[in-house]
mmCIF file of C-alpha atoms in Angstrom:
data_model
loop_
_atom_site.group_PDB
_atom_site.id
_atom_site.type_symbol
_atom_site.label_atom_id
_atom_site.label_comp_id
_atom_site.label_asym_id
_atom_site.label_seq_id
_atom_site.Cartn_x
_atom_site.Cartn_y
_atom_site.Cartn_z
ATOM 1 C CA UNK A 1 -69.667 -70.538 31.079
ATOM 2 C CA UNK A 2 -69.147 -66.895 32.020
ATOM 3 C CA UNK A 3 -69.076 -64.481 29.145
ATOM 4 C CA UNK A 4 -67.764 -60.931 29.155
ATOM 5 C CA UNK A 5 -68.472 -58.540 26.306
ATOM 6 C CA UNK A 6 -66.987 -55.120 25.858
ATOM 7 C CA UNK A 7 -68.962 -52.763 23.695
ATOM 8 C CA UNK A 8 -66.609 -52.151 20.837
ATOM 9 C CA UNK A 9 -63.207 -53.161 19.649
ATOM 10 C CA UNK A 10 -62.133 -49.558 19.165
ATOM 11 C CA UNK A 11 -63.353 -46.172 20.289
ATOM 12 C CA UNK A 12 -62.167 -42.738 19.113
ATOM 13 C CA UNK A 13 -62.754 -39.803 21.440
ATOM 14 C CA UNK A 14 -61.725 -36.175 21.075
ATOM 15 C CA UNK A 15 -59.259 -34.919 23.674
ATOM 16 C CA UNK A 16 -61.003 -33.271 26.605
ATOM 17 C CA UNK A 17 -64.233 -35.241 26.192
ATOM 18 C CA UNK A 18 -65.440 -38.064 28.398
ATOM 19 C CA UNK A 19 -64.785 -41.579 27.156
ATOM 20 C CA UNK A 20 -67.315 -44.214 28.207
ATOM 21 C CA UNK A 21 -66.584 -47.924 27.836
ATOM 22 C CA UNK A 22 -69.132 -50.668 28.445
ATOM 23 C CA UNK A 23 -68.742 -54.148 29.876
ATOM 24 C CA UNK A 24 -71.573 -56.671 29.922
ATOM 25 C CA UNK A 25 -71.414 -60.123 31.442
ATOM 26 C CA UNK A 26 -73.615 -63.207 31.442
ATOM 27 C CA UNK A 27 -73.971 -66.497 33.280
ATOM 28 C CA UNK A 28 -72.361 -65.159 36.396
ATOM 29 C CA UNK A 29 -73.048 -62.956 39.393
ATOM 30 C CA UNK A 30 -69.651 -61.606 40.358
ATOM 31 C CA UNK A 31 -69.019 -60.195 43.787
ATOM 32 C CA UNK A 32 -66.958 -57.517 42.100
ATOM 33 C CA UNK A 33 -65.607 -56.363 38.788
ATOM 34 C CA UNK A 34 -62.235 -54.920 37.832
ATOM 35 C CA UNK A 35 -60.902 -52.664 35.102
ATOM 36 C CA UNK A 36 -57.357 -52.889 33.781
ATOM 37 C CA UNK A 37 -55.362 -50.886 31.296
ATOM 38 C CA UNK A 38 -53.101 -52.623 28.783
ATOM 39 C CA UNK A 39 -50.592 -50.840 26.578
ATOM 40 C CA UNK A 40 -49.250 -52.579 23.430
ATOM 41 C CA UNK A 41 -46.789 -55.348 24.310
ATOM 42 C CA UNK A 42 -47.270 -54.847 28.057
ATOM 43 C CA UNK A 43 -49.091 -56.622 30.839
ATOM 44 C CA UNK A 44 -52.448 -55.483 32.239
ATOM 45 C CA UNK A 45 -52.273 -52.794 34.909
ATOM 46 C CA UNK A 46 -54.974 -52.695 37.571
ATOM 47 C CA UNK A 47 -57.030 -49.497 37.653
ATOM 48 C CA UNK A 48 -60.195 -49.901 39.684
ATOM 49 C CA UNK A 49 -62.289 -52.496 41.447
ATOM 50 C CA UNK A 50 -65.974 -52.142 42.256
ATOM 51 C CA UNK A 51 -67.940 -54.457 44.515
ATOM 52 C CA UNK A 52 -71.485 -55.662 43.944
ATOM 53 C CA UNK A 53 -72.821 -53.484 46.749
ATOM 54 C CA UNK A 54 -71.193 -50.355 45.303
ATOM 55 C CA UNK A 55 -72.936 -48.375 42.597
ATOM 56 C CA UNK A 56 -70.043 -46.132 41.720
ATOM 57 C CA UNK A 57 -66.301 -45.824 42.357
ATOM 58 C CA UNK A 58 -63.997 -42.948 41.477
ATOM 59 C CA UNK A 59 -60.261 -42.478 41.203
ATOM 60 C CA UNK A 60 -58.988 -39.160 39.902
ATOM 61 C CA UNK A 61 -60.434 -38.839 36.354
ATOM 62 C CA UNK A 62 -61.756 -42.407 36.334
ATOM 63 C CA UNK A 63 -65.249 -43.485 37.316
ATOM 64 C CA UNK A 64 -66.743 -46.965 37.290
ATOM 65 C CA UNK A 65 -70.377 -47.932 37.766
ATOM 66 C CA UNK A 66 -71.744 -51.387 38.412
ATOM 67 C CA UNK A 67 -75.334 -52.391 37.738
ATOM 68 C CA UNK A 68 -75.901 -55.976 38.882
ATOM 69 C CA UNK A 69 -79.474 -55.942 37.544
ATOM 70 C CA UNK A 70 -78.356 -55.053 34.034
ATOM 71 C CA UNK A 71 -75.165 -57.111 34.480
ATOM 72 C CA UNK A 72 -73.200 -54.170 33.226
ATOM 73 C CA UNK A 73 -70.327 -51.926 34.204
ATOM 74 C CA UNK A 74 -69.500 -48.558 32.684
ATOM 75 C CA UNK A 75 -65.983 -47.117 32.766
ATOM 76 C CA UNK A 76 -65.604 -43.369 32.280
ATOM 77 C CA UNK A 77 -62.498 -41.273 31.714
ATOM 78 C CA UNK A 78 -63.269 -37.563 32.074
ATOM 79 C CA UNK A 79 -61.175 -34.804 30.509
ATOM 80 C CA UNK A 80 -59.509 -37.437 28.339
ATOM 81 C CA UNK A 81 -55.905 -36.987 27.214
ATOM 82 C CA UNK A 82 -53.869 -38.592 24.410
ATOM 83 C CA UNK A 83 -51.922 -40.440 27.150
ATOM 84 C CA UNK A 84 -55.148 -42.263 28.030
ATOM 85 C CA UNK A 85 -54.960 -44.075 24.674
ATOM 86 C CA UNK A 86 -54.689 -47.795 25.470
ATOM 87 C CA UNK A 87 -56.763 -50.962 25.601
ATOM 88 C CA UNK A 88 -59.055 -51.159 28.615
ATOM 89 C CA UNK A 89 -59.980 -54.581 29.924
ATOM 90 C CA UNK A 90 -62.982 -55.487 32.011
ATOM 91 C CA UNK A 91 -62.406 -58.483 34.276
ATOM 92 C CA UNK A 92 -64.335 -60.715 36.630
ATOM 93 C CA UNK A 93 -62.780 -62.673 39.424
ATOM 94 C CA UNK A 94 -63.695 -66.319 39.701
ATOM 95 C CA UNK A 95 -62.091 -68.081 42.671
ATOM 96 C CA UNK A 96 -58.397 -67.328 42.269
ATOM 97 C CA UNK A 97 -58.314 -66.507 38.587
ATOM 98 C CA UNK A 98 -59.320 -63.483 36.565
ATOM 99 C CA UNK A 99 -61.509 -63.783 33.492
ATOM 100 C CA UNK A 100 -60.857 -60.949 31.075
ATOM 101 C CA UNK A 101 -62.943 -59.426 28.348
ATOM 102 C CA UNK A 102 -61.322 -58.864 25.002
ATOM 103 C CA UNK A 103 -60.905 -55.169 25.714
ATOM 104 C CA UNK A 104 -61.735 -51.900 24.033
ATOM 105 C CA UNK A 105 -58.988 -49.987 22.239
ATOM 106 C CA UNK A 106 -59.415 -46.340 23.131
ATOM 107 C CA UNK A 107 -57.849 -43.635 20.977
ATOM 108 C CA UNK A 108 -57.887 -40.089 22.293
ATOM 109 C CA UNK A 109 -57.516 -37.756 19.357
ATOM 110 C CA UNK A 110 -55.572 -34.520 19.927
ATOM 111 C CA UNK B 1 -42.793 -49.567 43.846
ATOM 112 C CA UNK B 2 -42.290 -53.351 43.779
ATOM 113 C CA UNK B 3 -43.142 -55.056 40.518
ATOM 114 C CA UNK B 4 -43.299 -58.452 38.887
ATOM 115 C CA UNK B 5 -40.416 -59.098 36.507
ATOM 116 C CA UNK B 6 -40.180 -61.639 33.699
ATOM 117 C CA UNK B 7 -37.347 -63.026 31.617
ATOM 118 C CA UNK B 8 -36.698 -63.264 28.790
ATOM 119 C CA UNK B 9 -38.712 -60.490 27.200
ATOM 120 C CA UNK B 10 -38.653 -62.367 23.883
ATOM 121 C CA UNK B 11 -38.036 -66.029 23.082
ATOM 122 C CA UNK B 12 -37.906 -67.677 19.682
ATOM 123 C CA UNK B 13 -37.872 -71.463 19.562
ATOM 124 C CA UNK B 14 -38.332 -74.320 17.148
ATOM 125 C CA UNK B 15 -41.447 -76.437 17.309
ATOM 126 C CA UNK B 16 -40.943 -79.409 19.588
ATOM 127 C CA UNK B 17 -38.342 -77.691 21.765
ATOM 128 C CA UNK B 18 -38.737 -77.071 25.469
ATOM 129 C CA UNK B 19 -38.922 -73.540 26.813
ATOM 130 C CA UNK B 20 -38.809 -72.187 30.332
ATOM 131 C CA UNK B 21 -40.278 -68.794 31.078
ATOM 132 C CA UNK B 22 -39.172 -67.140 34.266
ATOM 133 C CA UNK B 23 -40.882 -64.779 36.647
ATOM 134 C CA UNK B 24 -39.938 -63.057 39.875
ATOM 135 C CA UNK B 25 -43.164 -62.214 41.737
ATOM 136 C CA UNK B 26 -43.447 -59.379 44.229
ATOM 137 C CA UNK B 27 -41.552 -60.511 47.305
ATOM 138 C CA UNK B 28 -44.295 -60.671 49.943
ATOM 139 C CA UNK B 29 -46.859 -62.185 47.596
ATOM 140 C CA UNK B 30 -47.998 -65.736 48.153
ATOM 141 C CA UNK B 31 -50.114 -66.472 45.083
ATOM 142 C CA UNK B 32 -48.746 -66.772 41.577
ATOM 143 C CA UNK B 33 -50.366 -67.065 38.202
ATOM 144 C CA UNK B 34 -49.622 -67.513 34.526
ATOM 145 C CA UNK B 35 -51.785 -66.073 31.781
ATOM 146 C CA UNK B 36 -51.295 -65.996 28.039
ATOM 147 C CA UNK B 37 -52.474 -63.707 25.291
ATOM 148 C CA UNK B 38 -52.432 -64.820 21.682
ATOM 149 C CA UNK B 39 -51.967 -61.863 19.337
ATOM 150 C CA UNK B 40 -55.212 -59.944 18.978
ATOM 151 C CA UNK B 41 -57.061 -62.063 21.499
ATOM 152 C CA UNK B 42 -57.964 -61.755 25.145
ATOM 153 C CA UNK B 43 -55.805 -62.507 28.138
ATOM 154 C CA UNK B 44 -56.495 -66.099 29.217
ATOM 155 C CA UNK B 45 -55.873 -67.755 32.562
ATOM 156 C CA UNK B 46 -53.524 -70.745 32.548
ATOM 157 C CA UNK B 47 -52.720 -71.687 36.128
ATOM 158 C CA UNK B 48 -52.616 -70.495 39.710
ATOM 159 C CA UNK B 49 -50.082 -71.651 42.285
ATOM 160 C CA UNK B 50 -49.968 -71.429 46.052
ATOM 161 C CA UNK B 51 -47.957 -73.151 48.724
ATOM 162 C CA UNK B 52 -45.947 -75.090 46.153
ATOM 163 C CA UNK B 53 -49.032 -76.543 44.542
ATOM 164 C CA UNK B 54 -51.239 -75.825 41.599
ATOM 165 C CA UNK B 55 -54.519 -74.535 42.986
ATOM 166 C CA UNK B 56 -56.383 -74.180 39.712
ATOM 167 C CA UNK B 57 -55.659 -74.690 36.034
ATOM 168 C CA UNK B 58 -57.534 -74.081 32.814
ATOM 169 C CA UNK B 59 -58.203 -76.437 29.929
ATOM 170 C CA UNK B 60 -55.283 -74.829 28.093
ATOM 171 C CA UNK B 61 -52.851 -76.004 30.775
ATOM 172 C CA UNK B 62 -52.400 -79.572 29.547
ATOM 173 C CA UNK B 63 -49.626 -82.079 30.186
ATOM 174 C CA UNK B 64 -47.221 -80.068 28.048
ATOM 175 C CA UNK B 65 -47.203 -77.329 30.680
ATOM 176 C CA UNK B 66 -45.736 -77.350 34.147
ATOM 177 C CA UNK B 67 -44.979 -74.750 36.792
ATOM 178 C CA UNK B 68 -42.408 -74.673 39.510
ATOM 179 C CA UNK B 69 -41.114 -72.479 42.284
ATOM 180 C CA UNK B 70 -37.504 -73.692 42.285
ATOM 181 C CA UNK B 71 -36.354 -71.279 44.992
ATOM 182 C CA UNK B 72 -37.710 -68.517 47.178
ATOM 183 C CA UNK B 73 -37.972 -65.951 44.438
ATOM 184 C CA UNK B 74 -38.511 -67.495 40.995
ATOM 185 C CA UNK B 75 -41.671 -68.920 39.491
ATOM 186 C CA UNK B 76 -41.322 -70.723 36.169
ATOM 187 C CA UNK B 77 -43.557 -71.970 33.392
ATOM 188 C CA UNK B 78 -42.201 -74.828 31.309
ATOM 189 C CA UNK B 79 -43.601 -75.895 27.969
ATOM 190 C CA UNK B 80 -42.199 -79.349 27.236
ATOM 191 C CA UNK B 81 -42.665 -79.652 23.496
ATOM 192 C CA UNK B 82 -43.740 -76.395 21.954
ATOM 193 C CA UNK B 83 -46.333 -76.193 19.216
ATOM 194 C CA UNK B 84 -46.946 -73.406 16.730
ATOM 195 C CA UNK B 85 -50.123 -72.466 18.574
ATOM 196 C CA UNK B 86 -48.157 -71.813 21.770
ATOM 197 C CA UNK B 87 -46.917 -68.574 20.200
ATOM 198 C CA UNK B 88 -48.274 -65.838 22.464
ATOM 199 C CA UNK B 89 -47.432 -63.327 25.169
ATOM 200 C CA UNK B 90 -47.127 -65.055 28.525
ATOM 201 C CA UNK B 91 -47.828 -62.984 31.606
ATOM 202 C CA UNK B 92 -46.926 -63.857 35.137
ATOM 203 C CA UNK B 93 -48.934 -62.292 37.962
ATOM 204 C CA UNK B 94 -48.842 -62.378 41.733
ATOM 205 C CA UNK B 95 -51.085 -61.363 44.598
ATOM 206 C CA UNK B 96 -50.599 -61.030 48.312
ATOM 207 C CA UNK B 97 -53.755 -62.919 49.133
ATOM 208 C CA UNK B 98 -56.470 -64.627 47.151
ATOM 209 C CA UNK B 99 -60.163 -64.115 47.133
ATOM 210 C CA UNK B 100 -62.779 -61.570 46.411
ATOM 211 C CA UNK B 101 -61.265 -58.256 45.485
ATOM 212 C CA UNK B 102 -57.634 -59.268 45.687
ATOM 213 C CA UNK B 103 -55.649 -57.431 43.043
ATOM 214 C CA UNK B 104 -53.244 -59.350 40.861
ATOM 215 C CA UNK B 105 -50.105 -57.561 39.676
ATOM 216 C CA UNK B 106 -48.901 -58.477 36.213
ATOM 217 C CA UNK B 107 -45.411 -58.631 34.808
ATOM 218 C CA UNK B 108 -44.430 -57.143 31.450
ATOM 219 C CA UNK B 109 -44.707 -60.493 29.687
ATOM 220 C CA UNK B 110 -42.549 -62.808 27.588
ATOM 221 C CA UNK B 111 -43.288 -62.890 23.901
ATOM 222 C CA UNK B 112 -42.876 -66.492 22.725
ATOM 223 C CA UNK B 113 -42.605 -67.274 19.038
ATOM 224 C CA UNK B 114 -42.622 -70.916 17.961
ATOM 225 C CA UNK B 115 -41.354 -71.562 14.441
#
């Protein structure tokens, strides 16, 4: 079955630096990959989607890369702010459901 | 901006009781989903629903679970006889279309606690 691994359970980054989160997947070749943000006690909020034929996607301070050879996506937040502190979920779409990774808890330290 | 809403936000029930979780998807969306998240674990797919039918369900979605669209706006998840292990956050989601790249919009969740 498909497996999604996110690099660490928690990541501490100093405010103003770039945070980089990793998502690796196995046993699947997704047509695209998504990143969501989840705050404590809340539902996931869609951030970015990248397709298999796209190497990179940007949205404001967010950047996602997708390497289908390595089966890996990197999620970057530049000029990080304390308000960026949340859990970030990598997700693959399979038919009409989404398969989520466990997430990485990001703490931006002031 | 339109959003998915869910009620109640919290539900406490005794083991063996039936619960109904309610969702109002975004109005022009045609596809509806339920996910759950046990505390500290990942968000897991339960079921997808389109055109008044279940289109896909996971192994978690056994005979204790059912979904319904009783009217033009609500989408419900019923758990017939709750078990302790059903305690989790339950998220409803909806999407306009289905398929590659179609974004699902999630509600705020219902926190279910089974005692």
